[in-house]
Coordinates of C-alpha atoms and ligand atoms in Angstrom, one line a residue:
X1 CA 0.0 0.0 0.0
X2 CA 2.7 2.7 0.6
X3 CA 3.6 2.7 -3.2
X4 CA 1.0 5.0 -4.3
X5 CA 1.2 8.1 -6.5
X6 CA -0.8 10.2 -6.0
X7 CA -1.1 9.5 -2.2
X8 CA -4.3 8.9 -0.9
X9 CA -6.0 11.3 1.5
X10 CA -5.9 9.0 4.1
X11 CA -5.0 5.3 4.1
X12 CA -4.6 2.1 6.6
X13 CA -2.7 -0.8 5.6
X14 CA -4.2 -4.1 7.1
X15 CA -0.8 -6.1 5.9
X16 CA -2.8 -8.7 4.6
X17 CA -3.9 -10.1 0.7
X18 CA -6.2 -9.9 -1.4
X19 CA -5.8 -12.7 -4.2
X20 CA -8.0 -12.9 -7.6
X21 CA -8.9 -16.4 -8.0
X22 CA -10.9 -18.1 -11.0
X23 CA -13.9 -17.3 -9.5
X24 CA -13.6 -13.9 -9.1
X25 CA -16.4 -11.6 -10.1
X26 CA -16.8 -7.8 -10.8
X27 CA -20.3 -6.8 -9.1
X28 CA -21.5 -3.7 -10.1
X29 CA -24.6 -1.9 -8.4
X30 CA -26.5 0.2 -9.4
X31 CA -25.4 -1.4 -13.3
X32 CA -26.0 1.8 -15.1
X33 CA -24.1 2.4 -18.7
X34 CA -21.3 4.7 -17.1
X35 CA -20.8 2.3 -14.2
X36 CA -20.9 -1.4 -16.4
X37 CA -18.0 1.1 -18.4
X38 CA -15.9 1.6 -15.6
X39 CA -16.4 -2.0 -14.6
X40 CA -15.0 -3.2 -18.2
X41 CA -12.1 -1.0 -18.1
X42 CA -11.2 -2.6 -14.6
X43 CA -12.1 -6.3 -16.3
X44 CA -10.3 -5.6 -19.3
X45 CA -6.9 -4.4 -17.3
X46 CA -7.4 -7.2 -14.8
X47 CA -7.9 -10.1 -17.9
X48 CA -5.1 -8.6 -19.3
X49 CA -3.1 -9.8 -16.0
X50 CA -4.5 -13.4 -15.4
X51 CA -6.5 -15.7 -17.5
X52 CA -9.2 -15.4 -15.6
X53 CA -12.7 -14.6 -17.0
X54 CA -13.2 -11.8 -14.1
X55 CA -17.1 -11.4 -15.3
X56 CA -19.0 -8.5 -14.9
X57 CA -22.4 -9.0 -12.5
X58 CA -24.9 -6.4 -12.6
X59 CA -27.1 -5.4 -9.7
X60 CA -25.9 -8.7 -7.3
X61 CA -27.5 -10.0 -4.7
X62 CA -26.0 -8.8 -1.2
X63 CA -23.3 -10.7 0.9
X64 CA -21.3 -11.9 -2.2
X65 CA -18.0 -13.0 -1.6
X66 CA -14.4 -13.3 -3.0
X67 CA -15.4 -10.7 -5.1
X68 CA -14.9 -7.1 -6.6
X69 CA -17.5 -5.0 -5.9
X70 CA -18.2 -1.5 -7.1
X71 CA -21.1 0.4 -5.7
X72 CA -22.4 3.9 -6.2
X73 CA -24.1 5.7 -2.9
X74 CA -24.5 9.0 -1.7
X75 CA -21.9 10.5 0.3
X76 CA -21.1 14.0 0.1
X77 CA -17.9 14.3 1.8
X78 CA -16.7 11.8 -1.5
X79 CA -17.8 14.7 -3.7
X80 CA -17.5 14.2 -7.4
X81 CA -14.3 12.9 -7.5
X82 CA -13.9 11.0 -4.2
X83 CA -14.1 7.3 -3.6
X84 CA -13.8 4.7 -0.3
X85 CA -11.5 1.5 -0.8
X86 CA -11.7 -1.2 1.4
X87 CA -9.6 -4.3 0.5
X88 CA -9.8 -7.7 2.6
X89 CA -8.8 -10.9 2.8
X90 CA -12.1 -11.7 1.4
X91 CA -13.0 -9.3 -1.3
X92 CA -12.5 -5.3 -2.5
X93 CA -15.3 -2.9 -1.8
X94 CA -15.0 0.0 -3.9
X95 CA -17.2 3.0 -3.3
X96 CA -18.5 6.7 -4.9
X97 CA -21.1 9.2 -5.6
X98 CA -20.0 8.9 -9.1
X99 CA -18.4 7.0 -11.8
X100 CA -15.6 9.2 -11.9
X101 CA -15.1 8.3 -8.4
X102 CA -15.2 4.6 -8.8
X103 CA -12.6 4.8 -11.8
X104 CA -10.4 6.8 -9.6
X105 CA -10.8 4.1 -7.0
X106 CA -9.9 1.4 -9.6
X107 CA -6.9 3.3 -10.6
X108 CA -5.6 3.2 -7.1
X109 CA -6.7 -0.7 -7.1
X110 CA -4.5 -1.2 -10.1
X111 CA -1.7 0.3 -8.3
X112 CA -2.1 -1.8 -5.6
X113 CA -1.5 -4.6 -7.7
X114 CA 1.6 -6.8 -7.7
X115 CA 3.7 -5.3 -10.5
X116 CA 3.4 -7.9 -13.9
X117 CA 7.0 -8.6 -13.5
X118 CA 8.9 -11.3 -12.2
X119 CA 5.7 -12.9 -10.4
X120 CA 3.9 -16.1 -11.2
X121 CA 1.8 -15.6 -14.3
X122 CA -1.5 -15.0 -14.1
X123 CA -2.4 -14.0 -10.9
X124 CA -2.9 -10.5 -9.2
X125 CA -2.5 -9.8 -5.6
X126 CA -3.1 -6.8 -3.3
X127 CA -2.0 -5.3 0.0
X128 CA -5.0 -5.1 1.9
X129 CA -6.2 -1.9 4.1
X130 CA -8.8 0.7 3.5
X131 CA -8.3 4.2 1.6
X132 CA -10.8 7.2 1.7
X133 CA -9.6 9.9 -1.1
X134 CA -10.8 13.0 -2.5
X135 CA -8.7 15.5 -4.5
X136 CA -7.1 18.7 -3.5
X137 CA -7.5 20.4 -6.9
X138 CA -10.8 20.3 -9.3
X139 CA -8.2 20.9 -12.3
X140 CA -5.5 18.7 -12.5
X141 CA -4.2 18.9 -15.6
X142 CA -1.7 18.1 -18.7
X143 CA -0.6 20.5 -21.8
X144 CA 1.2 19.0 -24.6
X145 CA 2.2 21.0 -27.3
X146 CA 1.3 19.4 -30.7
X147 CA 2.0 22.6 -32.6
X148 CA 5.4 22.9 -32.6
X149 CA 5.9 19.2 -34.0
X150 CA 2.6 16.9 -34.4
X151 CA 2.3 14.2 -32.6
X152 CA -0.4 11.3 -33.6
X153 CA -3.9 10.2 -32.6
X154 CA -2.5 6.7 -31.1
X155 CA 0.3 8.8 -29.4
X156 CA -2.0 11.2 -27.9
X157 CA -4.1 8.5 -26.4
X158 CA -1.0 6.8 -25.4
X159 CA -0.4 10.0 -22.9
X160 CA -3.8 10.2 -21.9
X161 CA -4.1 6.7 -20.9
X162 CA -0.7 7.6 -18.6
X163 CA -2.8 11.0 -17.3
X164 CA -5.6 8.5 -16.5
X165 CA -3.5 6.4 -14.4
X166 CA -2.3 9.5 -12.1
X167 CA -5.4 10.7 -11.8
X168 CA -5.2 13.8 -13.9
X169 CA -8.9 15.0 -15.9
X170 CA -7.6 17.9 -18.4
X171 CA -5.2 17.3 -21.4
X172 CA -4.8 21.0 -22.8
X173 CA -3.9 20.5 -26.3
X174 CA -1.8 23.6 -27.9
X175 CA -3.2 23.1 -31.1
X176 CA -1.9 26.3 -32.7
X177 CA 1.2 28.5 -32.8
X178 CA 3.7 30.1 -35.5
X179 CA 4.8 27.0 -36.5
X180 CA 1.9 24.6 -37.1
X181 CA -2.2 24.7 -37.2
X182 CA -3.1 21.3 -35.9
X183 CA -7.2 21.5 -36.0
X184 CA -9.2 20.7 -39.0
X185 CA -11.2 24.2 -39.2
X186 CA -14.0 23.8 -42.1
X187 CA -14.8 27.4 -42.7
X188 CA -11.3 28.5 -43.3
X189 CA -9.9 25.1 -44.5
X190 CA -6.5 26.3 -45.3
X191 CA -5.3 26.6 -41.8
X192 CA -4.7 22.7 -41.2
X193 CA -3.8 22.3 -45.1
X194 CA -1.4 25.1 -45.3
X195 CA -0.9 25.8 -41.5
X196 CA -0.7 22.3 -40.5
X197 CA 2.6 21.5 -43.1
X198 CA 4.5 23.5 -40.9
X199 CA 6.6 22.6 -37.9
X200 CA 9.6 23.3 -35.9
X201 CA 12.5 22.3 -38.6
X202 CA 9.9 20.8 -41.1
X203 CA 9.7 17.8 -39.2
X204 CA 6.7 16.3 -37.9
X205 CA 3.9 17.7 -39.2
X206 CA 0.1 17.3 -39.8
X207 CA -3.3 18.4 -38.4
X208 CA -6.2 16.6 -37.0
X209 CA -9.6 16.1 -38.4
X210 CA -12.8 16.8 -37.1
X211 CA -13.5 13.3 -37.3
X212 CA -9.8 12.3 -35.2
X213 CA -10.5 15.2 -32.5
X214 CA -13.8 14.0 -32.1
X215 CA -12.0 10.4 -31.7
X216 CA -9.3 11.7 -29.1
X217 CA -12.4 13.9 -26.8
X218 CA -14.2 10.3 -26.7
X219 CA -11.3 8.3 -25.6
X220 CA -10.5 11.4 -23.3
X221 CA -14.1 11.5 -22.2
X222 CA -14.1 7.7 -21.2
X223 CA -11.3 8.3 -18.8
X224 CA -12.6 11.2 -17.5
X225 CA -10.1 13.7 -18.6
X226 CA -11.8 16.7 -20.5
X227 CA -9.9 17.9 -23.7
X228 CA -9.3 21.8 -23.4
X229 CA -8.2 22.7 -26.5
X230 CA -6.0 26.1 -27.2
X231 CA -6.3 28.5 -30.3
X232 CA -3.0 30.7 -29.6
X233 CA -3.8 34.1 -30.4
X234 CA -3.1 37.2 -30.9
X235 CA 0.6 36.6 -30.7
X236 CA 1.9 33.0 -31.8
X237 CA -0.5 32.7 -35.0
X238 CA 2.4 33.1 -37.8
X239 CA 1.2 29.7 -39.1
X240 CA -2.3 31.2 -39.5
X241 CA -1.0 34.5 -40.9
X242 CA 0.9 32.1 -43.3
X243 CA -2.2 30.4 -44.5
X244 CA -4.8 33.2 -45.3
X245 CA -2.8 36.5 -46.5
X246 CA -6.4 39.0 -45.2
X247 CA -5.3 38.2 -41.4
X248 CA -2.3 40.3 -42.2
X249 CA -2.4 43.8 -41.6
X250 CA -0.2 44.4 -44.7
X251 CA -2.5 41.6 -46.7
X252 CA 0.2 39.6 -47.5
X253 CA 0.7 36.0 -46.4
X254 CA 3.8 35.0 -44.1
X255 CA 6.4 32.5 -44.7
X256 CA 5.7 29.0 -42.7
X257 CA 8.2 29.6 -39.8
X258 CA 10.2 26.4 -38.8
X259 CA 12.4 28.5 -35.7
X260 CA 11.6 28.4 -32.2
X261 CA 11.8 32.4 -31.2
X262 CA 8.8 33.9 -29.7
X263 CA 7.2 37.0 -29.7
X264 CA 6.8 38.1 -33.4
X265 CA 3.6 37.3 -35.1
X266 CA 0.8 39.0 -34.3
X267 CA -2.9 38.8 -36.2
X268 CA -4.2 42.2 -37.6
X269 CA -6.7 43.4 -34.4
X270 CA -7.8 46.8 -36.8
X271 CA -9.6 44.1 -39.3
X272 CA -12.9 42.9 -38.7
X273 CA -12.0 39.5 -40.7
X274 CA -9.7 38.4 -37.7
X275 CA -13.0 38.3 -35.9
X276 CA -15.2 36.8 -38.2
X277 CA -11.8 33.9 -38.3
X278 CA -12.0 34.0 -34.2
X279 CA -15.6 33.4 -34.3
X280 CA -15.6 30.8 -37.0
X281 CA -12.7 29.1 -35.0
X282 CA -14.1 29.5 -31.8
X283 CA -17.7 28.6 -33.2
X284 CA -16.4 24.9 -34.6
X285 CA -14.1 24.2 -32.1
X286 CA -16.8 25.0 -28.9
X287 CA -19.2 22.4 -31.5
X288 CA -16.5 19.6 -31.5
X289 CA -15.8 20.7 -27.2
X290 CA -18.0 18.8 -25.0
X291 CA -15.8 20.4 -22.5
X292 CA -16.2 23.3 -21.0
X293 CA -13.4 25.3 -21.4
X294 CA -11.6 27.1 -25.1
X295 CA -7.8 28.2 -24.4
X296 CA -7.7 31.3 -26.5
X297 CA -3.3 31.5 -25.3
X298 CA -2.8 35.4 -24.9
X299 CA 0.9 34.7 -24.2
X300 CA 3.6 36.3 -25.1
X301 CA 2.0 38.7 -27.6
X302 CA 4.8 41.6 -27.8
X303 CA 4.0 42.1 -31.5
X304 CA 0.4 43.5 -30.2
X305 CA -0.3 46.6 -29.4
X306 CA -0.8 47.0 -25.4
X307 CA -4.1 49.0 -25.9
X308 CA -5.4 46.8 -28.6
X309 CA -4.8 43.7 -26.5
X310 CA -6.5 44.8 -23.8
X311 CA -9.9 45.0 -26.5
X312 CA -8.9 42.1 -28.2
X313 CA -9.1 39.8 -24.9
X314 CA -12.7 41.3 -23.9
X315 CA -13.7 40.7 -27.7
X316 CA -12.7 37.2 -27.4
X317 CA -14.1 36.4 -24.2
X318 CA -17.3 37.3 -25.0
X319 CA -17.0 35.7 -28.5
X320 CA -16.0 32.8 -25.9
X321 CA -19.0 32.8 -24.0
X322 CA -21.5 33.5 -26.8
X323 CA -20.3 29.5 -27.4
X324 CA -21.6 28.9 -24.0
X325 CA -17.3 28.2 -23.4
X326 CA -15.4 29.5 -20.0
X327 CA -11.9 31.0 -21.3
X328 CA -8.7 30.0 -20.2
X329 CA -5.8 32.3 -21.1
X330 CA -2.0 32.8 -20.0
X331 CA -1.6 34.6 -17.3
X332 CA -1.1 37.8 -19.7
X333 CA -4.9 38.0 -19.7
X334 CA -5.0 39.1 -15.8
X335 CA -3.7 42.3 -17.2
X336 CA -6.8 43.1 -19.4
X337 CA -10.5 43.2 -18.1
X338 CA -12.1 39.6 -18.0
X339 CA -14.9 38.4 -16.1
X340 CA -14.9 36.5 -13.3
X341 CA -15.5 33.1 -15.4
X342 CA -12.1 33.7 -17.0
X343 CA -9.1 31.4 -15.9
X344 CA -6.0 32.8 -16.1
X345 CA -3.0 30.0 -16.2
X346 CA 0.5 30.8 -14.6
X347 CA 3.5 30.3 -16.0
X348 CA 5.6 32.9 -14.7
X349 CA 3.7 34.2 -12.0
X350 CA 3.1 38.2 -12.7
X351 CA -0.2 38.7 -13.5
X352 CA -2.4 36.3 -11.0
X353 CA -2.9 38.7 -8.2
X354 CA -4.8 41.0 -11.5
X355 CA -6.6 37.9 -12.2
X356 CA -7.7 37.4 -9.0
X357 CA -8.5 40.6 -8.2
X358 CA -11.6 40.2 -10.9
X359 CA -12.8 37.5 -9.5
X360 CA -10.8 35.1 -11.7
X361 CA -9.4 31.5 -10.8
X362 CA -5.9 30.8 -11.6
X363 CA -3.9 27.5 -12.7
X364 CA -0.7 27.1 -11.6
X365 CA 1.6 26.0 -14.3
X366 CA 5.3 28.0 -12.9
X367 CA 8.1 26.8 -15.5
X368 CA 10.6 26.7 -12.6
X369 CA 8.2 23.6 -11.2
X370 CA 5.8 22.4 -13.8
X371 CA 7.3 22.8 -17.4
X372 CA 8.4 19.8 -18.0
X373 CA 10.1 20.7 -21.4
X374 CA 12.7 22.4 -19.2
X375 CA 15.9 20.4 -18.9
X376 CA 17.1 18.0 -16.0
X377 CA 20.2 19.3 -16.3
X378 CA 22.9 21.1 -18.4
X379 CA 23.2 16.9 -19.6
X380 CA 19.8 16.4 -20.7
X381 CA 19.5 15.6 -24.5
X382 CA 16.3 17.3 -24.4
X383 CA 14.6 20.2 -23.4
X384 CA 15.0 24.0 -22.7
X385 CA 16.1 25.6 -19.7
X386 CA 14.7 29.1 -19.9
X387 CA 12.9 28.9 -16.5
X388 CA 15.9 26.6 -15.2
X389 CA 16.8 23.0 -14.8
X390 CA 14.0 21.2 -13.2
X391 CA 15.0 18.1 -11.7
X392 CA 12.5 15.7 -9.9
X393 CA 12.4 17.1 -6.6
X394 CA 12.1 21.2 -8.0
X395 CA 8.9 19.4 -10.0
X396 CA 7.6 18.1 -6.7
X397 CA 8.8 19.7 -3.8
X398 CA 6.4 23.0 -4.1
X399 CA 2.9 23.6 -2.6
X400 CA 0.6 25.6 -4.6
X401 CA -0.6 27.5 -2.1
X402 CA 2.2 29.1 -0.7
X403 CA 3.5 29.8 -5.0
X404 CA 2.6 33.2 -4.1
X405 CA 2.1 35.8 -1.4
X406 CA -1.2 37.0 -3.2
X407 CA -2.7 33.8 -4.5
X408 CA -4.2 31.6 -1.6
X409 CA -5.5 27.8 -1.9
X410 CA -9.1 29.1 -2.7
X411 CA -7.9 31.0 -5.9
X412 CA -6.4 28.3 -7.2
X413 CA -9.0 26.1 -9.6
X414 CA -5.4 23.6 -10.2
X415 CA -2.3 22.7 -10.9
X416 CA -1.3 21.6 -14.8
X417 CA 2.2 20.2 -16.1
X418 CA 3.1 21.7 -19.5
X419 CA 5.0 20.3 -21.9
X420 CA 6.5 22.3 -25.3
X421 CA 7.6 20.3 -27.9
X422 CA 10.2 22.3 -29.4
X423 CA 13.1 19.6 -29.0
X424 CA 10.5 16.8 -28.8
X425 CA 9.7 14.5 -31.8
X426 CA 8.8 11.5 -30.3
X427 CA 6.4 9.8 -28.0
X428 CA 9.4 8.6 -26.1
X429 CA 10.6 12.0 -26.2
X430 CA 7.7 12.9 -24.6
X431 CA 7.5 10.3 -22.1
X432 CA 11.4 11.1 -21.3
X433 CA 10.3 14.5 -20.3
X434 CA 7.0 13.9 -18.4
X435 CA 8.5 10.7 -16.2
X436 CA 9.3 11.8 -13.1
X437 CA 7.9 14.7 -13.1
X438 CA 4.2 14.7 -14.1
X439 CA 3.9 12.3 -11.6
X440 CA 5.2 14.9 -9.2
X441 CA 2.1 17.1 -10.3
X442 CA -0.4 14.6 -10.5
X443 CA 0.0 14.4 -6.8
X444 CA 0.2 17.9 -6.3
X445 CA -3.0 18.5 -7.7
X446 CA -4.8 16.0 -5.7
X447 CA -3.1 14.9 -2.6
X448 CA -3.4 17.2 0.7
X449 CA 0.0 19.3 0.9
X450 CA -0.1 18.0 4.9
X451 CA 0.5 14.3 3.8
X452 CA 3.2 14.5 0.9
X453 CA 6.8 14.9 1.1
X454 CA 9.9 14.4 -1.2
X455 CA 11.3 12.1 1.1
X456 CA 8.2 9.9 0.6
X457 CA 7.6 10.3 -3.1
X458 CA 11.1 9.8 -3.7
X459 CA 10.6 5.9 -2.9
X460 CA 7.2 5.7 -4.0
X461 CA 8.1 6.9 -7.3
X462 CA 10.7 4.3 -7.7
X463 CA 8.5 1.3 -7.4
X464 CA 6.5 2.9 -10.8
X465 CA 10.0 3.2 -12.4
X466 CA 10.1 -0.9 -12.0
X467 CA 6.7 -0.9 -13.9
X468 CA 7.3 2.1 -16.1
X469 CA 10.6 -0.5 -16.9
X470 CA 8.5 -3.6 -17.2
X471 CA 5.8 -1.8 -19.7
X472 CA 8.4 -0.3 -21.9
X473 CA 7.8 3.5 -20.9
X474 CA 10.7 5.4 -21.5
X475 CA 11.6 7.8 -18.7
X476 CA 14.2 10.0 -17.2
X477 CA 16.6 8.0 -14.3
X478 CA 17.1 11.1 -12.3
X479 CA 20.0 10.1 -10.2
X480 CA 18.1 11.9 -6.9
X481 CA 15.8 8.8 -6.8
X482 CA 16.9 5.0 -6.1
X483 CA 15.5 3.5 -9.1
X484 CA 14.9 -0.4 -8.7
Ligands
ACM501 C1 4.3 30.2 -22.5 O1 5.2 29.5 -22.0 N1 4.5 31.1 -23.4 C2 2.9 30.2 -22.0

């Protein structure tokens, strides 16, 4: 039991076992279609470790033993997230108010697990004890940049599945920026054809469909984790400005930029067309977002006029809402009028007291703690280091709430790792980057600051390098942890 990432918010090891046997059932009460779901995926990853059948029993009668059993009841102090986990000898009792509860409970079950490695085939065995958990942070979240190089449906689902595992419910996908357009748009069709061919270097290109977005919010969606996704504007849009000359101010299209500076591009805020295009954009993307938050960026925009900005952002937000969308920007926002609904996302911590001020919640994304595109080291083959080296225990060892003097635990909506892509090509590049560290901020975000400490997730997280080994996932050996 003391393996767990995140850690529980409170847990009692029995030091007994739990052992599937051939008879082992999955009962399921009340069998609704979201809770039969959540008791596949558990059956699915369980068969997937024995040969046993490991059946799925809707509405059971009572007092059944040996079993799995995953009920729904009403417990608000579980809230929407929250689950109870009692494991015996004699059977697992797995409890929520919701299904997102339960598959957060049967992600923690997994965990407890023996690791697939090195144990006698087919069987699965767990510590025994009793967990009650509930998250510290409503958005615990992920950003992988898929503008600067594309990455692929099956290697975006890859991550998410990971997210899943740690308990994290937002990917935010950068889906634009000067280098690449990565979203199928139909009304302005030339932004994935022509914006999508570009990328950092040429290489790695592409854009998404409708068709494959609507694919990747599904999958998403079925592991809880709600897809934000992020048009970059007004700065970072030289891949737009490269596929439809009108968004210039000068009306002439821009060369496809295959650099990594930042700061330069800037769509044309005099012209009414760039609203009709933020509209369109807005209009399809909020259509294909069950979600309900758009990331309209707002980073970085130095080739923007201060004054226009600060009308731009208000334009956008209500352009935002009109789609019945909350906004999310960069922090830069906090600087303009926005409404109270309005998120404003840290990354280097300047503008979240003007954020907060308004009424706005913040996510905390600080590069010095949470980008994981910055480098380990001055060694690492990957990576940045802008914001610093960030080894495993700067990604972990931070609290949220104490960030900054003005922003105080009931400002913050969550905590969210980013990762840029610039040097990335790869899903193993990716998974290089993120492993330690988004571990580190999946627990942030949801276990109590009182609980966690470097010291413990330090040996924790080394047990999940033995599986992270054993399933092929390749990661980062930081040399602060005792790998085994
Ligand atoms: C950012 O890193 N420009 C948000």
């Amino acid at each position: 039991m003391n393996h767990l990432i995140p850690l529980p918010a409170s847990l009692l090891p029995t030091q007994l076992e739990f052992q599937l046997g051939p008879d082992t059932q999955i009962l399921v009460a009340p069998a609704t279609p979201e809770t039969l779901r959540v008791s596949e995926f558990l059956a699915a990853a369980l068969r997937r470790a024995t040969d046993y059948a490991l059946p799925i029993v809707p509405d059971p009668p009572a007092h059944a033993r040996d079993q799995i059993f995953l009920t729904l009841h009403d417990d608000s102090t579980l809230g929407a997230e929250g689950y109870e986990l009692n494991l015996t000898p004699d059977g697992v009792f797995l409890r929520a108010q919701t299904p997102a509860g339960l598959f957060y409970g049967i992600q923690t079950l997994l965990q407890l697990g023996a690791p697939l490695s090195a144990q006698e085939p087919k069987t699965w065995r767990a510590a025994t004890g009793s967990i009650r958990d509930v998250p510290r942070f409503a958005w615990r979240g992920a950003m992988l940049d898929v503008a600067r190089h594309f990455f692929s449906v099956q290697d975006i689902k890859r991550y998410i599945d990971w997210l899943a595992a740690y308990k994290l419910n937002r990917l935010h996908l950068h889906l634009s920026d000067d280098q690449g357009w990565r979203i199928e748009i139909k009304t302005w069709d030339k932004l994935a054809t022509i914006g999508g061919s570009g990328s950092v270097g040429g290489k790695k290109s592409g854009y998404y469909t409708q068709d494959e977005y609507r694919e990747l919010v599904a999958y998403a969606a079925e592991r809880f984790i709600v897809i934000v996704p992020e048009i970059d504007t007004p700065g970072h849009t030289n891949a737009a400005l490269a596929a439809y000359p009108e968004l210039n101010c000068d009306g002439v299209a821009r060369e496809l930029y295959t650099g990594i500076e930042v700061g330069f591009s800037s769509l044309c805020l005099d012209k009414e067309i760039t609203y009709q295009f933020l509209e369109d954009v807005i209009r399809e993307l909020a259509a294909l977002t069950p979600g309900e938050f758009i990331h309209i960026g707002g980073d970085e925009a130095h080739a923007t006029d201060k004054t226009a900005y600060t009308q731009f952002i208000a334009r956008v937000e209500t352009i935002v809402e009109k789609y019945g969308k909350r906004m999310v920007g960069w922090e830069e926002i906090g600087q303009t009028k926005i409404s109270a609904r309005a998120i404003a996302q840290l990354w280097r911590g300047e503008y979240g007291a003007q954020a907060i001020q308004q009424g706005a919640q913040v996510i905390l994304s600080p590069g010095k703690h949470a980008y994981l595109d910055m480098q380990y080291n001055e060694q690492s083959p990957l990576g940045l280091h802008w914001a610093g080296y960030v080894e495993a225990q700067d990604a972990y060892a931070w609290d949220p709430a104490t960030f900054s003097a003005d922003i105080g635990e009931s400002n913050i909506l969550g905590v969210e790792a980013a990762l840029w892509s610039e040097t990335l090509l790869t899903f193993d590049d990716i998974t290089f980057m993120a492993f330690p560290r988004l571990t580190a901020i999946a627990e942030i975000a949801w276990s109590p600051q009182a609980a966690r400490n470097w010291e413990s997730y330090r040996q924790r997280v080394a047990a999940h390098g033995a599986r992270w080994q054993a399933l092929g996932l390749h990661f980062y050996r930081s040399p602060q942890i005792d790998w085994e």
